[in-house]
Amino acid sequence: MNMEVTQLEPYILKGSIKVIDRFFSVPLDYAKPDGQLIRIFVRNLIPVGEAKGSSVESDLPYLLYLQGGPGFGVDLSLSVDLGNALHQKGYQTLWLDPRGTGLSTPITADIFQATQMDDKDIAQYFKHFRADNIVRDCETIRHFLLDGKKDPEARKWSILGQSFGGFCAATYLSFHNDSLKEVFTTGGIPPMVDSPDAVYEALVLKVEQRNKVYYEKYPQDVRNVRRILDFLERNNVVLPNGGNLSVSRWLQLGMQFGSHGGIDRVHQLVFRAITDLDSLGRLSYGLLDSVQGTQSFDTNPIYAVLHEPIYCQGRTASWSAHRIIQKNDKFVWGKVKHMSDDVPIYFTGEMIFPDMFEDYHHLRPLRGAAELLANDEDWPMLYDLETLKKNKVKVNAATYYDDMYVDFGLVQQTASVIGNVEQLITNQSFHDGIRKNMDSILETLFKLSKRERD
């Protein structure tokens, strides 16, 4: 396999953190190692205050962070804040921009347009960006960094997976567990399913609960939201980047209900929209810009295109969330709008719908490819259940009882399958708990990792 590694000039961040940025060239398709190459970016943070001198620094064990999504890179502020906490545990850390994201070779609609790829070619390209290939990229990087170590144990590393990063960790355990010392996950034990239907059938109930909390906290928004949706239905509202602010897109703001403070953020947008309608008779540029800024599908197309296929193993996704949400009248504006004014319309959650590929400006060129992928059943296996049952690598998992993105019941089914799992189960954190309650969650996970029993 042809591979180039580009290492940039190191620099020091405040707090005595040495930073080494590297780009790795890897195959787009690992079945064709001499074919098209893409670049993978990984940032190495080394606590020089704890390890002075290059020889000592090189001996610090690695902990690799796997980002959630799918489709997101790692921002520097998270890597520094979380990195500092992990460095206190004696690690140097690695922060991967998964293929297609961040500083790695990106996936964007304009790239496909520039290369004049048709829908079939685009769909085939996207199929190389799931957990299986992310893990292969990790192994390429691990071999480069650690193959020179004499001690076989020193050639292993630990990983921390947040959300979808935890799904990747389960794939890692399935096919390369001999490369891992220890696994940490936060909101990231995956449902062991072969299509997303069971996932959304469970999650729609949690989204319903969060809507009830929202409207109990802000009862005035029952009528306010209905008024906004009525306005959107009667008017063609265009967002600053050319996307449509449709009824469906406004209801997608409910994705924020799954994170700390999300209910309050949505209310503020509703409050601002109602104020605009009262004073201007329309929605202001500021409000439209704020709505656009809360929704990341334009800038992170993998998040939309592969959101359902990340669950598929030999089966189609078939627009799972759309099919399942339509069964519940509370989420269907076409039905709720004919009911009395005191009947709330429910916001949707972390779900992908076909009309998003019209409403989001930068998803429009991907509509055909998304349709092909939604109906594709040629998806390889992501997990090896027999290997997971025999797992000996310590898995330390933070599991959130009220997680709106990863269903608690499905998590427990998976946790009962994977060997050597210990869980922190809490109802005091939502899906973004590692950001909001970082210290307490990490402290508990590292205590669990000791496997000390009463």
Coordinates of N, CA and C in Angstrom, one line a residue, residues 396-400 422-426 440-442 444-445 448:
N396 N -15.3 0.4 29.3 CA -15.8 1.2 30.3 C -16.7 2.3 29.7
A397 N -18.0 2.2 30.0 CA -19.0 2.9 29.2 C -19.9 3.8 30.1
A398 N -20.0 5.1 29.7 CA -20.9 6.0 30.3 C -22.2 5.9 29.5
T399 N -23.3 5.5 30.1 CA -24.6 5.3 29.5 C -25.6 6.2 30.1
Y400 N -26.4 6.9 29.3 CA -27.3 7.9 29.7 C -28.7 7.4 29.6
E422 N -18.2 -2.7 31.7 CA -18.7 -2.0 33.0 C -19.3 -0.7 32.6
Q423 N -20.5 -0.4 33.2 CA -21.2 0.8 32.8 C -21.4 1.8 34.0
L424 N -21.2 3.1 33.7 CA -21.7 4.2 34.5 C -23.1 4.5 33.9
I425 N -24.2 4.2 34.6 CA -25.5 4.5 34.1 C -26.0 5.7 35.0
T426 N -26.4 6.8 34.3 CA -26.9 8.0 35.0 C -28.0 8.6 34.3
S440 N -16.6 14.5 36.3 CA -17.3 13.4 37.1 C -17.4 12.1 36.2
I441 N -17.7 12.3 34.9 CA -17.8 11.1 34.1 C -16.5 10.4 33.9
L442 N -15.4 11.2 33.6 CA -14.1 10.5 33.4 C -13.6 9.9 34.7
T444 N -15.3 8.6 37.1 CA -16.0 7.3 37.3 C -15.6 6.2 36.3
L445 N -15.4 6.6 35.1 CA -15.0 5.6 34.1 C -13.6 5.0 34.4
L448 N -14.0 2.6 37.2 CA -14.5 1.3 36.7 C -13.4 0.5 36.0

